[in-house]
Each structure stands twice: as C-alpha cells, then as structure tokens.
Short mmCIF file of C-alpha atoms in Angstrom, two decimals:
data_model
loop_
_atom_site.label_atom_id
_atom_site.label_comp_id
_atom_site.label_asym_id
_atom_site.label_seq_id
_atom_site.Cartn_x
_atom_site.Cartn_y
_atom_site.Cartn_z
CA MET D 1 23.79 -14.24 18.27
CA HIS D 2 21.34 -13.30 15.55
CA GLY D 3 19.22 -10.19 15.67
CA LYS D 4 15.57 -10.04 14.67
CA LEU D 5 13.56 -8.91 11.67
CA TYR D 6 10.31 -6.97 11.95
CA LEU D 7 8.13 -6.59 8.87
CA ILE D 8 6.21 -3.47 9.81
CA GLY D 9 2.99 -2.41 8.11
CA CYS D 10 3.03 1.39 8.12
CA GLY D 11 -0.43 2.01 6.71
CA PRO D 12 -1.53 4.20 3.80
CA GLY D 13 0.38 7.37 4.67
CA ASP D 14 -0.99 9.29 7.63
CA ALA D 15 1.22 8.62 10.64
CA ASP D 16 -1.87 8.77 12.86
CA LEU D 17 -2.94 5.47 11.30
CA LEU D 18 0.11 3.55 12.52
CA THR D 19 -0.76 0.94 15.12
CA LEU D 20 0.77 1.41 18.56
CA LYS D 21 2.73 -1.80 18.07
CA ALA D 22 4.18 -0.55 14.79
CA LEU D 23 5.14 2.73 16.43
CA LYS D 24 6.80 1.07 19.41
CA THR D 25 8.70 -1.28 17.15
CA ILE D 26 9.97 1.51 14.91
CA HIS D 27 11.46 3.16 17.98
CA LYS D 28 13.55 0.15 18.95
CA LEU D 29 15.15 -0.55 15.58
CA ASP D 30 18.88 -0.52 14.90
CA ILE D 31 18.35 -0.66 11.13
CA ALA D 32 15.34 0.61 9.16
CA LEU D 33 14.94 -0.47 5.54
CA ILE D 34 12.40 1.86 3.91
CA ASP D 35 10.42 1.99 0.66
CA HIS D 36 10.09 4.99 -1.66
CA LEU D 37 6.35 5.37 -0.96
CA LEU D 38 6.80 5.74 2.79
CA THR D 39 5.68 9.24 3.77
CA GLN D 40 8.12 11.68 5.32
CA GLU D 41 6.07 12.05 8.50
CA ILE D 42 6.48 8.32 9.15
CA ILE D 43 10.19 8.45 8.30
CA ASP D 44 10.49 11.30 10.81
CA LEU D 45 9.35 8.93 13.57
CA ILE D 46 12.52 6.87 13.19
CA LEU D 47 14.87 7.75 16.04
CA PRO D 48 18.25 9.38 15.34
CA HIS D 49 20.28 6.36 16.50
CA THR D 50 18.64 4.13 13.86
CA LYS D 51 20.47 3.62 10.58
CA VAL D 52 18.06 4.30 7.70
CA VAL D 53 18.63 2.44 4.43
CA PHE D 54 16.57 3.28 1.34
CA VAL D 55 15.62 0.16 -0.61
CA GLY D 56 12.82 1.60 -2.71
CA LYS D 57 11.65 -0.19 -5.85
CA GLU D 58 10.19 2.49 -8.10
CA LYS D 59 8.95 1.63 -11.58
CA GLY D 60 11.17 3.00 -14.34
CA LYS D 61 13.98 4.01 -12.01
CA HIS D 62 17.02 2.38 -10.45
CA SER D 63 15.88 0.09 -7.69
CA PHE D 64 17.11 -2.64 -5.41
CA PRO D 65 16.46 -6.19 -6.62
CA GLN D 66 14.56 -8.31 -4.11
CA GLU D 67 17.56 -10.62 -3.81
CA THR D 68 19.69 -7.69 -2.67
CA ILE D 69 17.13 -6.64 -0.08
CA ASN D 70 16.92 -10.21 1.23
CA ALA D 71 20.71 -10.37 1.52
CA MET D 72 20.81 -7.05 3.41
CA ILE D 73 18.18 -8.24 5.87
CA THR D 74 20.11 -11.44 6.55
CA GLU D 75 23.49 -9.72 6.84
CA TYR D 76 22.28 -7.11 9.33
CA ALA D 77 20.35 -9.65 11.41
CA ARG D 78 23.32 -12.02 11.58
CA GLN D 79 25.37 -9.14 12.96
CA GLY D 80 22.92 -8.99 15.87
CA TYR D 81 20.95 -5.94 14.79
CA THR D 82 17.22 -5.39 15.23
CA VAL D 83 16.10 -4.83 11.65
CA GLY D 84 12.83 -3.27 10.54
CA ARG D 85 11.44 -3.50 7.03
CA LEU D 86 9.03 -0.56 6.92
CA LYS D 87 6.38 -1.23 4.31
CA CYS D 88 3.46 0.86 3.10
CA GLY D 89 0.05 -0.58 3.86
CA ASP D 90 0.08 -4.15 5.15
CA PRO D 91 3.16 -6.38 4.66
CA TYR D 92 1.14 -9.20 3.12
CA ILE D 93 -1.12 -7.22 0.76
CA PHE D 94 0.56 -7.05 -2.66
CA GLY D 95 4.01 -6.36 -1.31
CA ARG D 96 7.15 -8.44 -0.92
CA GLY D 97 6.52 -9.13 2.74
CA THR D 98 5.71 -12.78 2.18
CA GLU D 99 8.91 -13.36 0.23
CA GLU D 100 11.00 -11.57 2.84
CA ALA D 101 9.42 -13.47 5.72
CA ILE D 102 10.01 -16.81 4.01
CA TYR D 103 13.60 -15.93 3.12
CA ALA D 104 14.50 -14.65 6.58
CA SER D 105 12.86 -17.55 8.39
CA SER D 106 14.53 -20.11 6.11
CA ASN D 107 17.87 -18.51 6.96
CA GLY D 108 17.34 -18.82 10.70
CA ILE D 109 16.35 -15.18 11.30
CA GLU D 110 13.65 -14.66 13.93
CA THR D 111 10.86 -12.76 12.18
CA GLU D 112 7.76 -10.94 13.39
CA VAL D 113 5.11 -9.42 11.14
CA ILE D 114 3.16 -6.37 12.29
CA PRO D 115 -0.13 -5.70 10.46
CA GLY D 116 -0.85 -2.37 8.83
CA ILE D 117 -3.88 -0.71 7.28
CA SER D 118 -3.94 -1.38 3.55
CA SER D 119 -4.81 1.37 1.08
CA ALA D 120 -7.17 -1.17 -0.46
CA LEU D 121 -9.52 -0.50 2.46
CA SER D 122 -8.47 2.90 3.74
CA GLY D 123 -8.37 4.43 0.25
CA PRO D 124 -12.08 4.03 -0.49
CA LEU D 125 -13.00 5.10 3.05
CA SER D 126 -10.88 8.23 2.77
CA VAL D 127 -13.07 9.58 -0.03
CA GLY D 128 -16.43 8.43 1.30
CA ILE D 129 -16.72 5.04 -0.41
CA ALA D 130 -17.82 2.01 1.63
CA PRO D 131 -16.55 -1.12 -0.18
CA THR D 132 -19.45 -3.10 1.30
CA ALA D 133 -22.81 -1.48 1.98
CA ARG D 134 -26.17 -3.11 2.57
CA GLY D 135 -28.26 -3.07 -0.56
CA VAL D 136 -25.33 -1.98 -2.74
CA SER D 137 -22.42 -4.38 -2.40
CA THR D 138 -22.26 -7.78 -0.70
CA GLY D 139 -18.54 -8.29 -1.21
CA VAL D 140 -15.23 -6.74 -2.15
CA SER D 141 -12.25 -8.07 -4.08
CA VAL D 142 -8.75 -6.65 -3.86
CA VAL D 143 -6.62 -7.27 -6.93
CA SER D 144 -3.40 -6.06 -8.51
CA ALA D 145 -3.14 -5.05 -12.16
CA HIS D 146 0.61 -5.61 -12.05
CA LEU D 147 2.48 -8.91 -12.08
CA SER D 148 6.19 -9.68 -11.81
CA GLY D 149 8.24 -8.95 -14.89
CA ASP D 150 6.14 -5.85 -15.62
CA ARG D 151 3.25 -8.02 -16.84
CA VAL D 152 -0.36 -6.88 -16.69
CA ASN D 153 -3.01 -8.83 -14.77
CA LEU D 154 -6.53 -8.69 -16.23
CA SER D 155 -7.89 -12.00 -14.93
CA TRP D 156 -10.18 -10.13 -12.52
CA ILE D 157 -12.09 -8.19 -15.20
CA PRO D 158 -15.16 -10.53 -15.12
CA MET D 159 -15.79 -9.48 -11.51
CA LEU D 160 -16.71 -6.02 -12.80
CA GLY D 161 -19.84 -7.59 -14.25
CA VAL D 162 -21.15 -8.69 -10.84
CA SER D 163 -23.82 -6.15 -9.94
CA ASP D 164 -23.47 -6.21 -6.15
CA HIS D 165 -19.70 -6.37 -5.93
CA THR D 166 -16.84 -3.91 -5.41
CA THR D 167 -13.41 -4.35 -6.98
CA VAL D 168 -10.43 -2.43 -5.65
CA VAL D 169 -7.41 -2.40 -7.97
CA LEU D 170 -3.91 -1.65 -6.75
CA MET D 171 -1.10 -0.68 -9.13
CA GLY D 172 -3.58 -0.13 -11.93
CA LEU D 173 -3.21 3.52 -12.91
CA SER D 174 -0.51 2.82 -15.51
CA ARG D 175 -2.64 0.01 -16.98
CA ILE D 176 -5.82 2.04 -17.52
CA ARG D 177 -5.99 1.62 -21.31
CA GLN D 178 -5.58 -2.15 -21.12
CA ILE D 179 -8.11 -2.42 -18.28
CA VAL D 180 -10.76 -0.38 -20.09
CA LYS D 181 -10.28 -2.13 -23.43
CA GLU D 182 -10.52 -5.59 -21.87
CA ALA D 183 -13.53 -4.64 -19.77
CA LEU D 184 -15.46 -3.20 -22.72
CA ASP D 185 -14.48 -6.17 -24.88
CA GLN D 186 -15.98 -8.45 -22.24
CA GLY D 187 -19.23 -6.50 -22.24
CA ILE D 188 -18.85 -4.68 -18.94
CA ASP D 189 -21.31 -1.79 -18.58
CA PRO D 190 -19.55 1.36 -19.87
CA HIS D 191 -21.48 3.38 -17.27
CA LEU D 192 -19.98 1.40 -14.36
CA PRO D 193 -18.87 3.95 -11.71
CA VAL D 194 -15.13 4.18 -11.07
CA ALA D 195 -13.11 6.22 -8.58
CA ILE D 196 -9.43 7.05 -8.73
CA VAL D 197 -8.09 7.70 -5.22
CA SER D 198 -4.61 9.22 -5.01
CA ASN D 199 -2.36 9.63 -1.95
CA ALA D 200 -5.10 8.41 0.38
CA THR D 201 -5.12 9.77 3.97
CA THR D 202 -2.34 12.29 3.30
CA ALA D 203 -2.34 16.08 3.05
CA ILE D 204 -2.34 15.81 -0.77
CA GLN D 205 -5.15 13.27 -1.06
CA SER D 206 -7.33 13.64 -4.15
CA SER D 207 -10.01 11.68 -5.95
CA ILE D 208 -11.80 11.56 -9.27
CA VAL D 209 -15.18 9.92 -9.87
CA THR D 210 -15.95 8.82 -13.40
CA THR D 211 -17.26 5.88 -15.42
CA LEU D 212 -15.57 2.98 -17.18
CA SER D 213 -16.03 4.50 -20.63
CA GLU D 214 -14.55 7.84 -19.52
CA LEU D 215 -11.77 6.39 -17.39
CA VAL D 216 -8.93 6.70 -19.92
CA ALA D 217 -9.55 10.40 -20.49
CA THR D 218 -10.27 11.16 -16.85
CA ALA D 219 -7.20 9.37 -15.54
CA LYS D 220 -4.76 11.58 -17.44
CA GLY D 221 -2.67 13.45 -14.93
CA ALA D 222 -4.08 11.63 -11.89
CA PRO D 223 -1.38 11.63 -9.19
CA LYS D 224 0.37 8.45 -8.07
CA PRO D 225 0.21 6.35 -5.99
CA ALA D 226 -3.44 5.64 -6.62
CA ILE D 227 -6.03 2.90 -6.38
CA LEU D 228 -9.04 2.26 -8.58
CA VAL D 229 -12.46 1.44 -7.14
CA PHE D 230 -15.10 -0.12 -9.40
CA GLY D 231 -18.73 -0.57 -8.43
CA GLU D 232 -21.98 1.14 -7.51
CA VAL D 233 -20.56 1.95 -4.07
CA VAL D 234 -18.57 4.73 -5.74
CA ASN D 235 -21.78 6.77 -5.79
CA LEU D 236 -21.76 6.78 -1.98
CA SER D 237 -18.93 9.31 -2.16
CA GLN D 238 -21.63 11.95 -2.64
CA ILE D 239 -23.11 11.10 0.76
CA LEU D 240 -20.55 9.63 3.14
CA PRO D 241 -17.99 11.71 5.07
CA LYS D 242 -14.42 12.01 3.84
CA TYR D 243 -11.28 11.24 5.84
CA ARG D 244 -9.85 14.31 7.53
CA TYR D 245 -6.09 14.61 7.54
CA GLU D 246 -4.76 16.59 10.48
CA PRO D 247 -1.34 18.29 10.45
CA LYS D 248 0.97 16.78 13.04
CA GLU D 249 1.48 18.96 16.08
CA VAL D 250 2.18 16.30 18.71
CA SER D 251 5.05 13.94 19.39
CA TYR D 252 4.74 10.18 19.43
CA ASP D 253 6.53 9.51 22.72
CA ILE D 254 3.88 6.92 23.54
CA ALA D 255 6.05 4.59 21.47
CA HIS D 256 8.46 4.43 24.40
CA ALA D 257 5.82 3.07 26.76
CA GLY D 258 5.64 -0.63 27.54
#
C-alpha cells in the first residue's frame, strides 16, 4: 500500500504564518524533506518521531538534483510512509512544487498540496509596502530573475515602465547589475523607487529603499534571501506599519486537534 505525499507551503519564515492545515499536516508526517531556506523555528515544529531529510538546493554549493528528490519522494511513499515536502512560501510560486506534484502523481502517489504565504506578497507587507494601492498601483506582477541552468530572466523589464504597476522580483539579488543595465538601456526612469527586503517576517528582517540608478551600489552586502520591489508603492513604506515579529513563547499543540 502506497503512502501519501504532502507538498506543504511553509510561508516566508515566521512560524506564526503557517496555516493550521500546514501545521496539522507537519505533525502527522513520517518523513519530512526540507529545504535550506526553511527557518529553524519551523523545523522545530517537526515531531521527534519524524525522519528529517535535508534536500536543500543552495546556489554555489552541493545540492540535491531534482531527479534525486523525486526518486526519494517516490521511494518513501511506496514504502507506505506519509511524506511531507516542506517548502518555503507557496509550493507553486517559483519553486519545484509543480514538478514534484506531476512526478508523484504520474507514479501513482496520492498527492495533496497545501498553500502557503509567498514572500512575493508577505515581503512587501512586512516593510510597509502595499503592492496594490488606490491611486498608486492598479496591479502587481511577480517574476523571477532566475531561470533553470543558472540563466537570467529579464523579459519582465518593460513592466517597470508602467507607471501604475508594481513588480516584485524573486531570486534577483545576484542579478542586480544585469537588471539595472537592461532597465536603463530600455529607458526606465532611473529615479524609479526600489526596495530590497531581506529575511521577511523573521527576527532578522531588514530592508533598504533606494532608486534604480542607485540599486547596484545600495545592494552591496544586502542579506539573502531577499526580494526586490519596484514601483511608486515603495514610498508607502514611510507611512504604512511594518510587520512585527514576535519571539515564540507558546507551543503549537493545536496541530494535534481535529
């Protein structure tokens, strides 16, 4: 009898932002496959009887190929285990969740996907930026600056020229020079506001507000992981409240209910 795979969105970092369903599911796992960006306070919620397997894929360091992760998921599930793939943010927002769901399902593994809060939305909020705001921005785009094979993605640059639009860029910090050069070459306003938001919703959250022309210099030393936010909404960070991280002093036994 096969086990089951759960693709669990674990949110941007603060364990308080886990959904109840994610929390309950984490507590019933036999096997937990975790990424390198998963925060320790979320890892600490995994119960002692659960086997934890690190399958992080960190740029520039030894990592597990996706094929290996897929094979591990299938092997554990076919042994009858309840397997959880704990993923930062949401499983289907610029992660490998889609590939893993397709692979598992095509191999006869029952699969359930649990949504999570993406840093693309929680990151701006955490530093007082509203991606859409009446009179400032009528829409928001979420893009990645990184493609497979360590290729850069700059196809979204023209969106920076839309006056009432917000662009949130994931995995873009290491591509700053290419982003700025392409944007300026395409005639994007050098004074366009930009925010760098690092470690959103965690105890070490930080942010930098700058402009497109100053982005290369300002980004030096910015902590990772980080997102970039382009648009006039960045100026709202001077007005709107910031996310307040609270040290954890309570248990999460509610995960055992229901």
